[in-house]
Tab-separated table of N, CA and C and ligand atoms in Angstrom:
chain	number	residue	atom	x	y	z
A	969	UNK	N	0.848	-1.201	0.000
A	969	UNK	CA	0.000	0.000	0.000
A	969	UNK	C	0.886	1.255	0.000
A	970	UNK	N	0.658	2.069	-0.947
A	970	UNK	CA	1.378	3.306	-1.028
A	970	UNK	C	0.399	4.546	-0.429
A	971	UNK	N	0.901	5.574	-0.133
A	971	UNK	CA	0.003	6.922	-0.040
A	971	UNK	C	0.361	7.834	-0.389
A	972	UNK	N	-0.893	8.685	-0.990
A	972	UNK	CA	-0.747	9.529	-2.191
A	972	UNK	C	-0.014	10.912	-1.614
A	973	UNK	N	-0.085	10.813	-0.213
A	973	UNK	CA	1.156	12.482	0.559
A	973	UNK	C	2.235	12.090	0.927
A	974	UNK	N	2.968	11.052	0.655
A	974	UNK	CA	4.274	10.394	1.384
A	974	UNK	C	5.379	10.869	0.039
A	975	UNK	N	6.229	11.411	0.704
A	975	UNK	CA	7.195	11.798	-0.539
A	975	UNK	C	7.758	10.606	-0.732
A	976	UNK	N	8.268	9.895	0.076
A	976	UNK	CA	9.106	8.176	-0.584
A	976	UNK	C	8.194	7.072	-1.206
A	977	UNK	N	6.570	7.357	-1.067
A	977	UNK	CA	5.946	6.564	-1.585
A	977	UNK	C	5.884	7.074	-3.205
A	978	UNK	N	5.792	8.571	-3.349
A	978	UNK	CA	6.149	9.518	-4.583
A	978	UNK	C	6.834	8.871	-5.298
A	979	UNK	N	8.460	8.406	-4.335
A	979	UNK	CA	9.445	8.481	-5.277
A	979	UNK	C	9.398	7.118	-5.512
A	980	UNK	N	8.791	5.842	-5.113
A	980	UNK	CA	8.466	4.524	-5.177
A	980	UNK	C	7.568	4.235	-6.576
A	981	UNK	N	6.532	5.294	-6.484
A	981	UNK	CA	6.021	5.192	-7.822
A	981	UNK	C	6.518	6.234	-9.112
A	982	UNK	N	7.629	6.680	-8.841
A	982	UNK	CA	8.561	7.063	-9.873
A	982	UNK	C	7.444	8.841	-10.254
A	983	UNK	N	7.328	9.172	-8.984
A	983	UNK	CA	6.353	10.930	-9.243
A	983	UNK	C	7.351	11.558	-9.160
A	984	UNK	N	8.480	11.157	-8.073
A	984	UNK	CA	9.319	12.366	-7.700
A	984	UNK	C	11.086	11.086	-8.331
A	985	UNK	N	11.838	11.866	-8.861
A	985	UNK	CA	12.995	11.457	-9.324
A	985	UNK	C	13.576	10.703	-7.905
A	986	UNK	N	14.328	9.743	-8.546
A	986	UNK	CA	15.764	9.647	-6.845
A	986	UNK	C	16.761	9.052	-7.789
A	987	UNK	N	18.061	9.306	-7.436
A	987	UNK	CA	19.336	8.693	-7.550
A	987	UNK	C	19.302	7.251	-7.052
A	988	UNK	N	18.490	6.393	-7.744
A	988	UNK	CA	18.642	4.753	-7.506
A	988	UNK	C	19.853	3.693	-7.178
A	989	UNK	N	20.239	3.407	-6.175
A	989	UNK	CA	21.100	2.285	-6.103
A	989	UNK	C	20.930	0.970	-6.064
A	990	UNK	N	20.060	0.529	-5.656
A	990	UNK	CA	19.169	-0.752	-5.229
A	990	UNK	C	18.095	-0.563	-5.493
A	991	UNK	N	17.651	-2.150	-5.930
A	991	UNK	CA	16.106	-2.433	-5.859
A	991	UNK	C	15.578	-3.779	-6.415
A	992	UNK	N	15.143	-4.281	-5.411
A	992	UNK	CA	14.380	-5.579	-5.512
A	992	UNK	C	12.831	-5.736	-5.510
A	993	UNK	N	12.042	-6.510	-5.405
A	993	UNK	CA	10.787	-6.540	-5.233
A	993	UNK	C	10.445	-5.810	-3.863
A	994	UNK	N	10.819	-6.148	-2.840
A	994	UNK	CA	10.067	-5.781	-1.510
A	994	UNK	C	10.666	-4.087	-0.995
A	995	UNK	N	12.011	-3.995	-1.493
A	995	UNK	CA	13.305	-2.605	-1.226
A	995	UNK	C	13.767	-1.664	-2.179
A	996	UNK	N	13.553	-0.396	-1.770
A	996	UNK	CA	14.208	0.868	-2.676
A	996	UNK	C	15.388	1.338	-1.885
A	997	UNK	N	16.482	1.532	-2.609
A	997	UNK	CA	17.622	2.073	-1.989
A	997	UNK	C	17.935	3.435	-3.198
A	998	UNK	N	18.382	4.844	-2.471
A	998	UNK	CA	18.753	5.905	-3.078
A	998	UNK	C	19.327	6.474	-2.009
A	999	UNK	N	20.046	7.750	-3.341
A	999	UNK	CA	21.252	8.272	-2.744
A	999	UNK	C	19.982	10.067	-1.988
A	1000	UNK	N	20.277	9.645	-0.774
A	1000	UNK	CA	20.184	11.252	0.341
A	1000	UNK	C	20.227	12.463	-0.291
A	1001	UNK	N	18.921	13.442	-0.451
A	1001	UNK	CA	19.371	14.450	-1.923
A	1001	UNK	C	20.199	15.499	-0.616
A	1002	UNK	N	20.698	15.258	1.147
A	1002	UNK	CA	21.292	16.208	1.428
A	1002	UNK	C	22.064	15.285	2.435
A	1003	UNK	N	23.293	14.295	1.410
A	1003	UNK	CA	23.978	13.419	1.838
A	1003	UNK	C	24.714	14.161	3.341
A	1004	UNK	N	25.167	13.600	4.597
A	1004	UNK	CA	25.862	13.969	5.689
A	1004	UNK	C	27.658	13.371	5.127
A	1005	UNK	N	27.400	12.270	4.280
A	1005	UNK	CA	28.918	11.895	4.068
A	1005	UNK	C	28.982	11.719	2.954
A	1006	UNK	N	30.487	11.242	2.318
A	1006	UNK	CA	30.298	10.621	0.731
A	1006	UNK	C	29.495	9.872	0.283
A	1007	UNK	N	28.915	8.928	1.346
A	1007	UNK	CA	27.786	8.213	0.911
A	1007	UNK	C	26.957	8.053	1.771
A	1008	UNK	N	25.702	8.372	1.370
A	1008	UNK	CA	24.273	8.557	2.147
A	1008	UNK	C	23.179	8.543	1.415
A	1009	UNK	N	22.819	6.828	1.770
A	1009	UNK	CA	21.618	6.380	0.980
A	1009	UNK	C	20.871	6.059	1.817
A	1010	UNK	N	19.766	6.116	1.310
A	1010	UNK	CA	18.219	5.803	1.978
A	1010	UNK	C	17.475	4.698	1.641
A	1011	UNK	N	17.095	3.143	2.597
A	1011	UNK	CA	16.762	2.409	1.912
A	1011	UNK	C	15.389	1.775	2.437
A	1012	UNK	N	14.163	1.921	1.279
A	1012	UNK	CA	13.046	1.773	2.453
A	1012	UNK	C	12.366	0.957	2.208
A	1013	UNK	N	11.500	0.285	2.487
A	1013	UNK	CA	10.025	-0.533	1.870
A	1013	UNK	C	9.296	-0.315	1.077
A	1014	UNK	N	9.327	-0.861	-0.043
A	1014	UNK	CA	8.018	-0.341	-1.060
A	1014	UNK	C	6.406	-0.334	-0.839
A	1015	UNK	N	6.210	-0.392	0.923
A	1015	UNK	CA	5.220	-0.567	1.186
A	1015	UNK	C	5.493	0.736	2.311
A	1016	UNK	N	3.913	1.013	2.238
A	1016	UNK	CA	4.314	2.454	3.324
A	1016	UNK	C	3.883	2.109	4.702
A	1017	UNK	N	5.207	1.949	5.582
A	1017	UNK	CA	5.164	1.594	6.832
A	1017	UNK	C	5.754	2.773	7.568
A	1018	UNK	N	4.619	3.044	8.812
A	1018	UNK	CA	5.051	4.383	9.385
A	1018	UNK	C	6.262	4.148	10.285
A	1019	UNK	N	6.323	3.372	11.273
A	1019	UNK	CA	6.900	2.993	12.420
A	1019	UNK	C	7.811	1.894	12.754
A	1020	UNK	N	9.052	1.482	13.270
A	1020	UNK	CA	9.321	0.421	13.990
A	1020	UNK	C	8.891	-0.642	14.689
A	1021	UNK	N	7.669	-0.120	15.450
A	1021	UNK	CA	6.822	-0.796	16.502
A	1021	UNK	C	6.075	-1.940	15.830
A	1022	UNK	N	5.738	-2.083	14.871
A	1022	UNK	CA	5.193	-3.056	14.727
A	1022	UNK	C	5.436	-4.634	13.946
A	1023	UNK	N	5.165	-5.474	14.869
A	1023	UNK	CA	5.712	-7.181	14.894
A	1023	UNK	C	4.747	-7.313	13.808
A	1024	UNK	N	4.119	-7.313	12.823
A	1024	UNK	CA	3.875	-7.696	11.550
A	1024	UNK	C	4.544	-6.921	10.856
A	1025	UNK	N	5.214	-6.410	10.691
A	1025	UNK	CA	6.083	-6.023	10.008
A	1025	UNK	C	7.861	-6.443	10.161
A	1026	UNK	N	7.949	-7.059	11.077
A	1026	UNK	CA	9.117	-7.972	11.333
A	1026	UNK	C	10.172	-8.605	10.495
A	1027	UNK	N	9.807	-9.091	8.981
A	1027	UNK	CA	10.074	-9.427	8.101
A	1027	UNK	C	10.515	-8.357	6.876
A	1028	UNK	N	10.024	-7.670	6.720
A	1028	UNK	CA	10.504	-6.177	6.057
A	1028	UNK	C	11.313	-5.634	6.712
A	1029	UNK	N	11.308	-5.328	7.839
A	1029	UNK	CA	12.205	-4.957	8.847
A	1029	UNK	C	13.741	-5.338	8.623
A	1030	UNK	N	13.635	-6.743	8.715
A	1030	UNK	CA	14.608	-7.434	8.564
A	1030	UNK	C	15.557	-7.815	7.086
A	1031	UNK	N	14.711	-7.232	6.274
A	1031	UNK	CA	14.991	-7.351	4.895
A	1031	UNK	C	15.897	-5.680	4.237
A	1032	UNK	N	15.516	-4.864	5.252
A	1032	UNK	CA	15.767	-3.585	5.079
A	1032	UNK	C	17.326	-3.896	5.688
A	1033	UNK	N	17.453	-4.734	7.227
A	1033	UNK	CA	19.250	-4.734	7.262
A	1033	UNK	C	19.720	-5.706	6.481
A	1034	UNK	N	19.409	-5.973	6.533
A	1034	UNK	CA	19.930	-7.451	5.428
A	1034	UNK	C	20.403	-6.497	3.732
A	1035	UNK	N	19.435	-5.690	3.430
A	1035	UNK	CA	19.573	-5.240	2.279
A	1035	UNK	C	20.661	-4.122	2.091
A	1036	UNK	N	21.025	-3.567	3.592
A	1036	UNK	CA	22.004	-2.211	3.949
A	1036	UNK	C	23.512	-3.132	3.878
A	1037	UNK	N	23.499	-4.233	4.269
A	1037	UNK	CA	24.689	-5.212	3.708
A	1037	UNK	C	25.044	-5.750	2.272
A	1038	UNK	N	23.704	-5.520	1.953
A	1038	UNK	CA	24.343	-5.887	-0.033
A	1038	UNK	C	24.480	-4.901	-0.064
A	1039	UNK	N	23.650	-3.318	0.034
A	1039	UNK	CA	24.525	-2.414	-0.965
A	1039	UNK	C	25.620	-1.949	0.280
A	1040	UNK	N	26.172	-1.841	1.040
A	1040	UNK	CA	27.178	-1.624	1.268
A	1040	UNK	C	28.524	-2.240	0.687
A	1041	UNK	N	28.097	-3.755	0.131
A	1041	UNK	CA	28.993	-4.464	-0.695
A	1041	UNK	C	28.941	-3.720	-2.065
A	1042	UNK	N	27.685	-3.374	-2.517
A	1042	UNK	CA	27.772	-2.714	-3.738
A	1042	UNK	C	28.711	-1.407	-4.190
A	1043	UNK	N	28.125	-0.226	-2.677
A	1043	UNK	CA	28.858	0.510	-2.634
A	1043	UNK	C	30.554	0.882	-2.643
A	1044	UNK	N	30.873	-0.506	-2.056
A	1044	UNK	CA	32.498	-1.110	-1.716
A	1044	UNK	C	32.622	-0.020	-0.275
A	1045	UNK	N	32.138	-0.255	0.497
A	1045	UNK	CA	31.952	0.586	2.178
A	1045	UNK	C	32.277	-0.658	2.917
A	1046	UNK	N	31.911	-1.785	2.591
A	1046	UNK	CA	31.662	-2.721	3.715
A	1046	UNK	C	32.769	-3.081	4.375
A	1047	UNK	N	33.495	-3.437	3.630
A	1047	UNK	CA	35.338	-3.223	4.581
A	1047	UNK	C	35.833	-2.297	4.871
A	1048	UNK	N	35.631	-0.618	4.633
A	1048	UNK	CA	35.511	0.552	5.005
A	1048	UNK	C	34.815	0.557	6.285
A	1049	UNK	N	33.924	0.023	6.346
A	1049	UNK	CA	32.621	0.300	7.775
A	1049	UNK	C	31.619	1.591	7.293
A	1050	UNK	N	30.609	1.036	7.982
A	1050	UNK	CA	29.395	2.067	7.611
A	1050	UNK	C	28.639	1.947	8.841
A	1051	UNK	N	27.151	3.347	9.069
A	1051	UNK	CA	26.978	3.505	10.198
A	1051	UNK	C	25.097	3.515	9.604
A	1052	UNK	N	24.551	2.828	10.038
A	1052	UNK	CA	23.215	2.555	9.823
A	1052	UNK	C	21.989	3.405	11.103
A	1053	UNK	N	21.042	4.367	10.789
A	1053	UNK	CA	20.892	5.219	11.060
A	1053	UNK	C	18.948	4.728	11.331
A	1054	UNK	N	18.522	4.502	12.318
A	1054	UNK	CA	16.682	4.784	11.726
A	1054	UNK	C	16.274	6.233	13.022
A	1055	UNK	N	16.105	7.298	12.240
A	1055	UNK	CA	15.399	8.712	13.115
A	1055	UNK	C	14.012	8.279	13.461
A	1056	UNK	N	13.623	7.943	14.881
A	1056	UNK	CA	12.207	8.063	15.254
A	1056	UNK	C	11.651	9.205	16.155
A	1057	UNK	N	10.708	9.827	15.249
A	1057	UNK	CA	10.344	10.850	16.400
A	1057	UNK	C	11.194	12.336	15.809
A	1058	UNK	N	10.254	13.351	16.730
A	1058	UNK	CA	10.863	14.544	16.589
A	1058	UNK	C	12.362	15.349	17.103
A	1059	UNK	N	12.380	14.415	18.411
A	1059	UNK	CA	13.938	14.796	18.395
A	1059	UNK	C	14.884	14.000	18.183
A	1060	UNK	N	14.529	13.130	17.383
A	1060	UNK	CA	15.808	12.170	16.629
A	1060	UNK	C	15.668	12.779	15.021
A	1061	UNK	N	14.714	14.361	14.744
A	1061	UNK	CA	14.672	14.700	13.488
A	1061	UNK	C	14.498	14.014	12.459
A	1062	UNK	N	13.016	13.081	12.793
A	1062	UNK	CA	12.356	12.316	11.338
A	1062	UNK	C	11.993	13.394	10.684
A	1063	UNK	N	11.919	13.020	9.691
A	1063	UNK	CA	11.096	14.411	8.543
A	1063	UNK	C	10.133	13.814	7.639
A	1064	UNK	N	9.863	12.161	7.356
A	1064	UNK	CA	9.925	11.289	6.389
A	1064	UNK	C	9.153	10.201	7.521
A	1065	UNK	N	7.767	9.841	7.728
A	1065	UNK	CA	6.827	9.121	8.014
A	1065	UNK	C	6.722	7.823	7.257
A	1066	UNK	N	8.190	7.421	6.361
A	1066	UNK	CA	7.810	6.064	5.790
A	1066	UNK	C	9.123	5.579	6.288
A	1067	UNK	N	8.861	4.277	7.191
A	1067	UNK	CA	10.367	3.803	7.686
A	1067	UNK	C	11.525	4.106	7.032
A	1068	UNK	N	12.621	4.576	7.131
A	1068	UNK	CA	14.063	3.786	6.463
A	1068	UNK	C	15.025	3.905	7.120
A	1069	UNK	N	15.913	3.389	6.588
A	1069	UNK	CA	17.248	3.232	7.037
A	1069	UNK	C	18.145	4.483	6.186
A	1070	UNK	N	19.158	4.928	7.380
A	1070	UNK	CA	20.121	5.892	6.494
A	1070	UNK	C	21.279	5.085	6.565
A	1071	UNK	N	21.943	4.662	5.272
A	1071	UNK	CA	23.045	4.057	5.126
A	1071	UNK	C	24.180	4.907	5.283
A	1072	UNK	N	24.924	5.096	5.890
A	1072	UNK	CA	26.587	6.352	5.772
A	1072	UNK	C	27.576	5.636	6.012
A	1073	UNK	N	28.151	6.193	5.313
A	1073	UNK	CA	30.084	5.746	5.412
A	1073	UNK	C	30.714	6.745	4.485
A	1074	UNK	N	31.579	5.946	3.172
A	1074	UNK	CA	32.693	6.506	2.472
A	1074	UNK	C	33.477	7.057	2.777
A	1075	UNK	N	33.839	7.348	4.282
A	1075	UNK	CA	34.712	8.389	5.333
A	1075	UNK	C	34.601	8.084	6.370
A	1076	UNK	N	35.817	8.596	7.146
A	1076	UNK	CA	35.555	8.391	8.623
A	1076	UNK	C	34.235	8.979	9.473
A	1077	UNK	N	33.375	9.006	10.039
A	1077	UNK	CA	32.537	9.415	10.481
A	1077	UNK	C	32.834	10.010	11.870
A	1078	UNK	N	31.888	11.293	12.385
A	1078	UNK	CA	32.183	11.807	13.790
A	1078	UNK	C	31.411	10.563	14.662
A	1079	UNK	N	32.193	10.584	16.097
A	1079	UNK	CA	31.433	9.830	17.011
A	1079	UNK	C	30.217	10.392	17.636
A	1080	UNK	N	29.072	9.182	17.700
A	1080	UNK	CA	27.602	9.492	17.571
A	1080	UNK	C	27.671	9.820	19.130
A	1081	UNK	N	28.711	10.367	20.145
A	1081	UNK	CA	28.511	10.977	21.485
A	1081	UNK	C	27.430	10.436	22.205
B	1360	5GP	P1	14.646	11.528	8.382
B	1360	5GP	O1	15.109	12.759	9.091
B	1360	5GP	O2	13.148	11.490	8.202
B	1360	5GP	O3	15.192	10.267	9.017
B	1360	5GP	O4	15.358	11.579	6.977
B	1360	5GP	C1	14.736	11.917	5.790
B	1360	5GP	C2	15.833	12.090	4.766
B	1360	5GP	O5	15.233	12.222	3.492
B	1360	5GP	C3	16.721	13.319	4.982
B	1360	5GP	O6	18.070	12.915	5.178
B	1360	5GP	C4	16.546	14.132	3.689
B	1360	5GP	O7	17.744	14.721	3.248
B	1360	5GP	C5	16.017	13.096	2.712
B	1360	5GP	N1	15.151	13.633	1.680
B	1360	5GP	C6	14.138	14.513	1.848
B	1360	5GP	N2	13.522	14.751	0.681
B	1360	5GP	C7	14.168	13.999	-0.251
B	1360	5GP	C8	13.984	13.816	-1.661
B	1360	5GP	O8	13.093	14.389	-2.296
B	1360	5GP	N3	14.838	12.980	-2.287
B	1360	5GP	C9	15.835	12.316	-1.609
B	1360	5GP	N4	16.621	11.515	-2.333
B	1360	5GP	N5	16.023	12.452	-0.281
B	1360	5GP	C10	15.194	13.287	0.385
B	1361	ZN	ZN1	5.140	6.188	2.121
């Protein structure tokens, strides 16, 4: 199920452009249009899931880290190291009501303090 005000559901049905890296049946992976490092991709469900919280969704969930390990192989990060990111909520600065993951690396990264 997609929805018609979700900008990643937009860019799922190809309304709004993205810099594509990945994509399988169940996962969209793209590049961050306001990357934090050399590489900062976004990789989400092609189904519009608001939240973490929920155990039927367990399986997508799990397909989303699973999937931040192929393209990190894709990317060539994975022996580099990379830092996997999910913002919930207003002061972890979500902006974006459809789960994802922020993939970062290509550089050393600051410590998350
Ligand atoms: P959040 O803060 O919700 O975890 O992260 C949302 C991310 O989506 C932000 O890092 C922001 O830069 C990114 N973003 C927002 N709008 C667009 C867009 O239209 N295209 C792409 N590729 N990324 C976007
Ligand atoms: Zn959505």
């Amino acid at each position: 199920m997609l929805f018609k005000d979700c900008l990643f559901c937009k860019i799922i049905k190809g309304q709004i452009p993205c810099c594509k890296v990945f994509e399988n049946e169940k996962i969209l992976a793209f590049k961050d249009i306001n990357p934090v490092a050399k590489v900062h991709v976004l990789i989400i469900p092609k189904i519009h899931i608001e939240n973490t919280g929920q155990r039927k969704h367990i399986d997508i969930l799990g397909e989303l880290l699973i999937s931040a390990e192929d393209i990190a192989h894709k990317l060539n990060i994975f022996e580099s190291g990379y830092r996997i990111i999910i913002n919930r909520g207003k002061d972890a600065g979500q902006i974006i009501d459809h789960i994802h993951l922020h993939l970062i690396g290509g550089e050393p990264l600051n410590p998350i303090n």
